Amino acid sequence: MAMKDRMKIRERNKPEIFDLIREVFGMNTQVHTGHMKAVKQSVLDGTSKWSAKLVITVVSAQGLIAKDKTGTSDPYATVQVGKVKKRTRTVQQNLNPEWNEQFYFECHNSSDRIKVRVWDEDDDFRSKVMQKLTRESDDFLGQTIIEVRTLSGEMDVWYNLEKRTDKSAVSGAIRLHINVTIKGEEKSVAPYHVQYTCLHENLFHYLSEKEAGNVKLPQARGDEAWKVYFEDTAQEIVDEFAMRFGIESIYQAMTHFSCLSSKYMCQGVPAVMSTLLANINAFYAHTTASTAQVSASDRFAASNFGKDKFVKFLDQLHNSLRIDLSAYRNNFPHNSPEKLADLKSMVDLLTSITFFRMKVQELASPPRAATVVKDCVKACLKSTYEYIYENCYELYNREFQPDPSEQQHEQEDGANGPHAKSLDYWTKLISLIVSVIEEDKTTYTAVLNQFPNELNVGQLSAATMWTMFAQDIKYAMDEHDTVRTSAEYMNLHFKVKWMYNKYIEDLPEYKDVTPEYPSWFEPFVMHWLAENERLSMDFVHAAVDRDELDGFTKSSEHAKFSCSVVDIFTQINQRFTIIKRLECPDPEIVNRYMRRFSMTINKVLLAYADRIVEKFAKYCSEKTISLQACILMNNIQQLRVQLEKVFESMGGEGLDEEAADILKKLQGSLNEVLDQLSKIFSKSMIKRLHESIQQLSNALADIKGGGNIALGQPTQKAYVESEADAVLAPLMQVMDSNLTELNTNCEKTVLKRILKEMWKIVISDIEKVVVLPPMNDMSEAASADIGNRNLTPKQCAVLDVALDSLKAYFHAGGQGLKKGFCEKSEELKSLRYALSLYTQTTDMLIKTFVQTQTSQDAPSVRETLGDVSIQVDIFTHPGTGEHKVTVKVVEANDLKWQTTSMFRPFVEVNMIGPHLSDKRRRHTTKSKGNSWSPKFNETFHFILGNEDEPEAFELHICVKDYCFAREDRLIGCGVLQLREVVERGSCNCSCYLGRHLHVDDTGGTILRILSQRTNDEVARDFVRMKSDRRSEGGDG
C-alpha cells in the first residue's frame, strides 16, 4: 500500500508532469488514464514476475595499470551476475588486452547488479601464500558495477574502471557489449536509450511549436547549466527518466545537441549549441587518471548515441553553417545586436566542431575554423560585390537618397551598369563599396574576432572588394575613350586614390607594393595635362594683353613686377597642386607626369618671354629710364625665381632627370632672355653715356703737361685723383641719376645685369672715344685733331686712376658688380692694353703688329685680284749680324682692273718692321703700259740691322695704277712675312692681292694708337699702308 500511496501523492503534487506528457504525445484523457492504470498495476506487481536474459561480451580493455616487475600485467576479467561468476582467459603481458569472450546469464531481480573486475594473474610463491590468507592470489586492476534495471536492448559501452578501496591503484577502461532481453518486452518495448531519444525529441519539438517555431532557452547558471535543456517541468521529466533507466548525461547532451541543430538559426541557439558541443568535446577529449590510456576516438566509438549518427549530422551542420556564414551580411544584419551575437556564437560553434574532429575523431587535418570562416567571408563579399555591381544605381539611391534631379538624369541615360558615356556609375559604386567596408570594419570585425592573427574581417573585406573592383575598373578604363572631359576622369582618379589610401594601402598584402591604379588613369591625366597646356597658352596671351592694357603696372605696392607673372604662376601652381594631390605612388608614372608638366611649363614661360621681348623695345627710351621697361625685365626675373620654386616643389635634385633637364634648360633660356632685354635696355642708354664720355674725353684733353707722373709721391697722387674726379664728373652725374631710378624700379638681379651692360658700354666707349678714337682719312685737318687727342703720360695716369674709381663705383661696396667681373671683363682688358700701348715706342708697336697679325691676307683668299711673283733671299752678315733682304719682283699676273684711260701698273715693295726709321723702307718698279700681266724682273735690297731677327719683319707688297699729277690708285695688296722665308733662306712665291688687309682687335688698337702719332713719319706711313683700300673705280 505504501507504494500505491506514493504514486497517488506524486500524481497529486505534480500534475503538470503528467499533463505535459499527455500533450506531447497527443493522447486524449481516456487513453492516458488507461495507460496510467496499467503502469500503476505493473509497479504494484513488483519484481516477482520480472526476469531477463543477459548476453555479455567482454570485448577488450585499455590503459590498465602495470603490476608485474616487467612493467606489464597478465590481465583477465571476471563477470558476476547475482551468484553466477564467469572468467575470461588470461592475456599475457599486455596492458591493452582483447578477449572477445561471450557469457550468458539469467536474472530474476531487476535490482541485481553486474560486477565486472579485471585482475593480474600471478603464479609465483608469494601469490600462493596470499591465496591461503586472503583467498585472492591475483592483483586487483579495477572494477565497474552496472545496475541491471538501467539496461535495455543492445548496448556497446566503455566503462571506466573504478577503485575497490581508497588504497587501490587503478586506471583504464573496459569495453562491454550487453544484450538484454526482458521477459514480456521482447517486441513491444524499445531500448531505454531509444525511448529517451523519443521522449527528448518530442518534448523539444512540442515546446518549439508552442513558441512559434522558436526555441525557448532555460535561464540556467553555473558550471552545470549546460545540462539544463528545458524549463522546470520538461527538464524534470527527462532527468527522472535518465536517472531511472541509466541514461548517461553525455547521451542526454548529444540528444539535445541533435535537436538544437534543426533550429540553429533561432536566436540564442548557436551560443547554447557551442557550449553544449564544447562540453561534449571535454567529456571525450579530456582524460582523467582512469582514462589516460584510452583514446578519445575509442571512447566516442563506444558512445550509446551512435558514432556514425553523430558524425553524420555534425557534418551536415557544418555544411549548413558554412552556407549561412557565406551570406552573413543578409542573415546577420549589422544593425541587429541579437543577430550579431548569434553570428559570433556560430563561429564558436564552428570552432567546437573543428575541435571535435581533431581531438575526438582524431582526424589528421580537419578544416581549420579560421580557414572556413575566412572562406565564408570571402564568398559573402564576392556575392555582395556582384550584387552592388549589378544594382548600383538602385542601391545608391536607396542608401544615400541623392537629389531627385540626379536620379532623373540617370533615368534619362537609361544606364543600369557602367558605360563609356558616364563615369558617375563608378563614383557611386565606390561609395557603396566603402559603405560595405565600413560596416565590416566597425561591426563585423568586432564580432568575428576569434582569430585575431588569421582573420580581420575589415581588412579581408577591403582586400576582396578592391581586387574585384580593380579588375572591373581597369577593363572599363581600357575601353573608355575621351568622350568625357578629362576633369571627370581626374575626379574619378581622386576618388579611387582616396579609397585606396584610406582602406587598402595599410593592408598586409599591399604594404611595400606599388599599386596599379595610377596606370589606369595615366592616359587621362596626360590628356588633362595636354588640355591645360592649351588653356595655359591662351591664358598667357590674355594675361599679357590685359597687363599691357593696364600699362604694365606693379602688381602691388612692394612688388616690382606686374600682374601677368602672378597670374601665370598662380595657374601653374594650381595645376601642379592637382598633380601633387594625386599622390601617385608609382615613381615611373610620376616621372612621366613631371616630364609632361615640365614641357608645359617650358612652353608657357617661353611664350610669355617671347611676348615680353616682342613688346620690350617700344618701352625703352633714349631720354629717360622707362618704368615699364624695368617692370618687364623684372617680370622675366620673377619667372626665373618662381621657376626655381616650382622646380623645388617638383622634387628639386630628386626630380626625374629628363624633367629636370627641361626646367634647367628653360632656366638657361630665361637667363638668355633677361640678358637680351638687359642689352636692349642698356643700348637705349648709349646716347646719354656717349655724350658724358665725350665730355670726359674733352675734360681729359684739357689736362696739360707732359712727362711721367710718380703716383708714389702724395702730392702728385692727390693731384691725379682730383683730376680723375673732375674728368669723371659728367659721367658720374649721368650714371647717378640713371642708377638711382634703376635701383628703385629694378630687382637686384636685373640691376646687376644692367650694371654689367653699362660697364661694358662705358669701358668700351672710353676706349673708342678717349683712348683709341676712330682712324681718319689722315687729312691735314684730321691729323691736327688727332694730334690734339693723343694721350700724354699725365693723361694716361689720370685715366688709369679714373678707371679705378669707376670700378669702385660699379662695385658699390659689394652691392653692385663683383670686383672679379670688372677685372676680368674683356672690355677692361682691352682698354688697359690700349693704355699700355701708349707707353710703347713706334718700333715696338710695329713689331707687335707683325708678330700678332698673321691673317692679313684673308681678303685675298675670299677674292683674288691677281698675284705678284717674287723671289726673296735673306743673308745675315757673319761679323756684324746685320740682315740683308733681296727681293726680285718677277712679274704680276691676271690683274683685275678696269679703266678707260691708260693703264700703267707698277709694284711697290715696303719693308715693315722695327728700327727702320733711318733705312730705306720702300722700293717701286717701273710702270708698264696697258699690260694686265706685266713683267718687271727688278731687284731691290733692304738692310735690316742687327737689333731684331727677320721674324719681326714683313714685306708689304701692293700693285698700283700710276696716274700723273694725282694720287696713284691701289689695285690690290698682300703681305709676305719673313718668318716664312727664314728657315729656307730663299723663297720663290706668288703674293696674292686683295682689296685690303685684315687686322684683328689687337691690330686695330695698334693702328689707332699709331694714327695719333702724326708727327712720326714711320707711324704715319705704317697706318696709311695698313689702312689703304682699293677704290671701287677699278671694278668697272
PDB file of C-alpha atoms in Angstrom, residues 770-873:
ATOM      1  CA  VAL A 770      89.081 108.593 -75.352  1.00  0.00           C
ATOM      2  CA  VAL A 771      91.904 106.120 -75.796  1.00  0.00           C
ATOM      3  CA  LEU A 772      91.527 104.945 -79.370  1.00  0.00           C
ATOM      4  CA  PRO A 773      89.345 107.279 -81.392  1.00  0.00           C
ATOM      5  CA  PRO A 774      88.436 106.055 -84.901  1.00  0.00           C
ATOM      6  CA  MET A 775      91.126 106.303 -87.562  1.00  0.00           C
ATOM      7  CA  ASN A 776      90.551 109.135 -90.017  1.00  0.00           C
ATOM      8  CA  ASP A 777      91.428 109.801 -93.600  1.00  0.00           C
ATOM      9  CA  MET A 778      94.731 111.310 -92.455  1.00  0.00           C
ATOM     10  CA  SER A 779      93.902 114.707 -93.946  1.00  0.00           C
ATOM     11  CA  GLU A 780      95.741 117.689 -92.561  1.00  0.00           C
ATOM     12  CA  ALA A 781      92.746 118.911 -90.532  1.00  0.00           C
ATOM     13  CA  ALA A 782      92.093 115.465 -89.196  1.00  0.00           C
ATOM     14  CA  SER A 783      95.727 114.943 -88.431  1.00  0.00           C
ATOM     15  CA  ALA A 784      95.799 118.111 -86.379  1.00  0.00           C
ATOM     16  CA  ASP A 785      92.692 116.992 -84.463  1.00  0.00           C
ATOM     17  CA  ILE A 786      94.172 113.549 -83.781  1.00  0.00           C
ATOM     18  CA  GLY A 787      97.327 115.129 -82.567  1.00  0.00           C
ATOM     19  CA  ASN A 788      95.376 117.147 -80.078  1.00  0.00           C
ATOM     20  CA  ARG A 789      93.792 113.938 -78.760  1.00  0.00           C
ATOM     21  CA  ASN A 790      96.971 111.989 -78.378  1.00  0.00           C
ATOM     22  CA  LEU A 791      97.220 110.963 -74.701  1.00  0.00           C
ATOM     23  CA  THR A 792     100.165 112.185 -72.703  1.00  0.00           C
ATOM     24  CA  PRO A 793     101.637 110.195 -69.812  1.00  0.00           C
ATOM     25  CA  LYS A 794      99.851 112.503 -67.391  1.00  0.00           C
ATOM     26  CA  GLN A 795      96.540 111.957 -69.121  1.00  0.00           C
ATOM     27  CA  CYS A 796      97.136 108.203 -69.084  1.00  0.00           C
ATOM     28  CA  ALA A 797      97.812 108.350 -65.344  1.00  0.00           C
ATOM     29  CA  VAL A 798      94.616 110.335 -64.749  1.00  0.00           C
ATOM     30  CA  LEU A 799      92.625 107.943 -66.879  1.00  0.00           C
ATOM     31  CA  ASP A 800      94.103 104.963 -65.034  1.00  0.00           C
ATOM     32  CA  VAL A 801      93.030 106.398 -61.673  1.00  0.00           C
ATOM     33  CA  ALA A 802      89.628 107.221 -63.167  1.00  0.00           C
ATOM     34  CA  LEU A 803      89.236 103.553 -64.145  1.00  0.00           C
ATOM     35  CA  ASP A 804      89.912 102.524 -60.547  1.00  0.00           C
ATOM     36  CA  SER A 805      87.224 104.963 -59.405  1.00  0.00           C
ATOM     37  CA  LEU A 806      84.814 103.529 -61.961  1.00  0.00           C
ATOM     38  CA  LYS A 807      85.498 100.022 -60.693  1.00  0.00           C
ATOM     39  CA  ALA A 808      84.793 101.095 -57.131  1.00  0.00           C
ATOM     40  CA  TYR A 809      81.626 102.864 -58.277  1.00  0.00           C
ATOM     41  CA  PHE A 810      80.276  99.810 -60.076  1.00  0.00           C
ATOM     42  CA  HIS A 811      81.307  97.555 -57.163  1.00  0.00           C
ATOM     43  CA  ALA A 812      79.342  99.810 -54.789  1.00  0.00           C
ATOM     44  CA  GLY A 813      80.822  98.306 -51.634  1.00  0.00           C
ATOM     45  CA  GLY A 814      79.706  94.789 -52.570  1.00  0.00           C
ATOM     46  CA  GLN A 815      76.155  95.778 -53.547  1.00  0.00           C
ATOM     47  CA  GLY A 816      76.976  96.069 -57.225  1.00  0.00           C
ATOM     48  CA  LEU A 817      79.232  94.115 -59.541  1.00  0.00           C
ATOM     49  CA  LYS A 818      81.875  91.783 -58.241  1.00  0.00           C
ATOM     50  CA  LYS A 819      85.414  93.066 -58.466  1.00  0.00           C
ATOM     51  CA  GLY A 820      86.412  89.920 -60.265  1.00  0.00           C
ATOM     52  CA  PHE A 821      83.903  90.575 -63.033  1.00  0.00           C
ATOM     53  CA  CYS A 822      85.228  94.089 -63.598  1.00  0.00           C
ATOM     54  CA  GLU A 823      88.864  92.997 -63.559  1.00  0.00           C
ATOM     55  CA  LYS A 824      88.304  90.019 -65.828  1.00  0.00           C
ATOM     56  CA  SER A 825      85.998  91.736 -68.321  1.00  0.00           C
ATOM     57  CA  GLU A 826      87.361  91.734 -71.858  1.00  0.00           C
ATOM     58  CA  GLU A 827      86.471  95.404 -72.238  1.00  0.00           C
ATOM     59  CA  LEU A 828      88.698  96.475 -69.344  1.00  0.00           C
ATOM     60  CA  LYS A 829      91.499  94.201 -70.510  1.00  0.00           C
ATOM     61  CA  SER A 830      91.302  95.756 -73.969  1.00  0.00           C
ATOM     62  CA  LEU A 831      91.283  99.260 -72.541  1.00  0.00           C
ATOM     63  CA  ARG A 832      94.220  98.611 -70.247  1.00  0.00           C
ATOM     64  CA  TYR A 833      96.069  97.004 -73.117  1.00  0.00           C
ATOM     65  CA  ALA A 834      95.375 100.059 -75.246  1.00  0.00           C
ATOM     66  CA  LEU A 835      96.634 102.304 -72.478  1.00  0.00           C
ATOM     67  CA  SER A 836      99.731 100.171 -72.089  1.00  0.00           C
ATOM     68  CA  LEU A 837     100.384 100.548 -75.801  1.00  0.00           C
ATOM     69  CA  TYR A 838     100.529 104.314 -75.376  1.00  0.00           C
ATOM     70  CA  THR A 839     103.776 103.924 -73.454  1.00  0.00           C
ATOM     71  CA  GLN A 840     105.378 101.745 -76.145  1.00  0.00           C
ATOM     72  CA  THR A 841     107.591 103.091 -78.958  1.00  0.00           C
ATOM     73  CA  THR A 842     106.527 103.040 -82.543  1.00  0.00           C
ATOM     74  CA  ASP A 843     109.085 100.332 -83.322  1.00  0.00           C
ATOM     75  CA  MET A 844     107.748  98.152 -80.514  1.00  0.00           C
ATOM     76  CA  LEU A 845     104.138  98.649 -81.678  1.00  0.00           C
ATOM     77  CA  ILE A 846     105.048  97.778 -85.267  1.00  0.00           C
ATOM     78  CA  LYS A 847     106.936  94.694 -84.101  1.00  0.00           C
ATOM     79  CA  THR A 848     103.910  93.626 -82.052  1.00  0.00           C
ATOM     80  CA  PHE A 849     101.693  94.176 -85.066  1.00  0.00           C
ATOM     81  CA  VAL A 850     103.893  91.990 -87.290  1.00  0.00           C
ATOM     82  CA  GLN A 851     104.039  89.200 -84.712  1.00  0.00           C
ATOM     83  CA  THR A 852     100.299  89.160 -83.981  1.00  0.00           C
ATOM     84  CA  GLN A 853      98.709  89.824 -87.382  1.00  0.00           C
ATOM     85  CA  THR A 854      99.164  86.515 -89.160  1.00  0.00           C
ATOM     86  CA  SER A 855      95.969  86.576 -91.250  1.00  0.00           C
ATOM     87  CA  GLN A 856      96.301  89.853 -93.140  1.00  0.00           C
ATOM     88  CA  ASP A 857      95.937  88.022 -96.498  1.00  0.00           C
ATOM     89  CA  ALA A 858      92.452  86.728 -95.648  1.00  0.00           C
ATOM     90  CA  PRO A 859      90.656  89.103 -98.094  1.00  0.00           C
ATOM     91  CA  SER A 860      92.818  87.805-100.977  1.00  0.00           C
ATOM     92  CA  VAL A 861      91.634  84.281-100.222  1.00  0.00           C
ATOM     93  CA  ARG A 862      87.986  85.298-100.494  1.00  0.00           C
ATOM     94  CA  GLU A 863      88.571  87.413-103.628  1.00  0.00           C
ATOM     95  CA  THR A 864      91.866  87.315-105.567  1.00  0.00           C
ATOM     96  CA  LEU A 865      92.623  90.446-107.666  1.00  0.00           C
ATOM     97  CA  GLY A 866      95.788  88.977-109.150  1.00  0.00           C
ATOM     98  CA  ASP A 867      99.185  87.935-107.856  1.00  0.00           C
ATOM     99  CA  VAL A 868     102.837  89.069-107.893  1.00  0.00           C
ATOM    100  CA  SER A 869     105.642  86.536-108.462  1.00  0.00           C
ATOM    101  CA  ILE A 870     108.669  87.398-106.338  1.00  0.00           C
ATOM    102  CA  GLN A 871     111.913  85.835-105.167  1.00  0.00           C
ATOM    103  CA  VAL A 872     113.130  86.627-101.657  1.00  0.00           C
ATOM    104  CA  ASP A 873     116.628  85.918-100.319  1.00  0.00           C
TER     105      ASP A 873
END
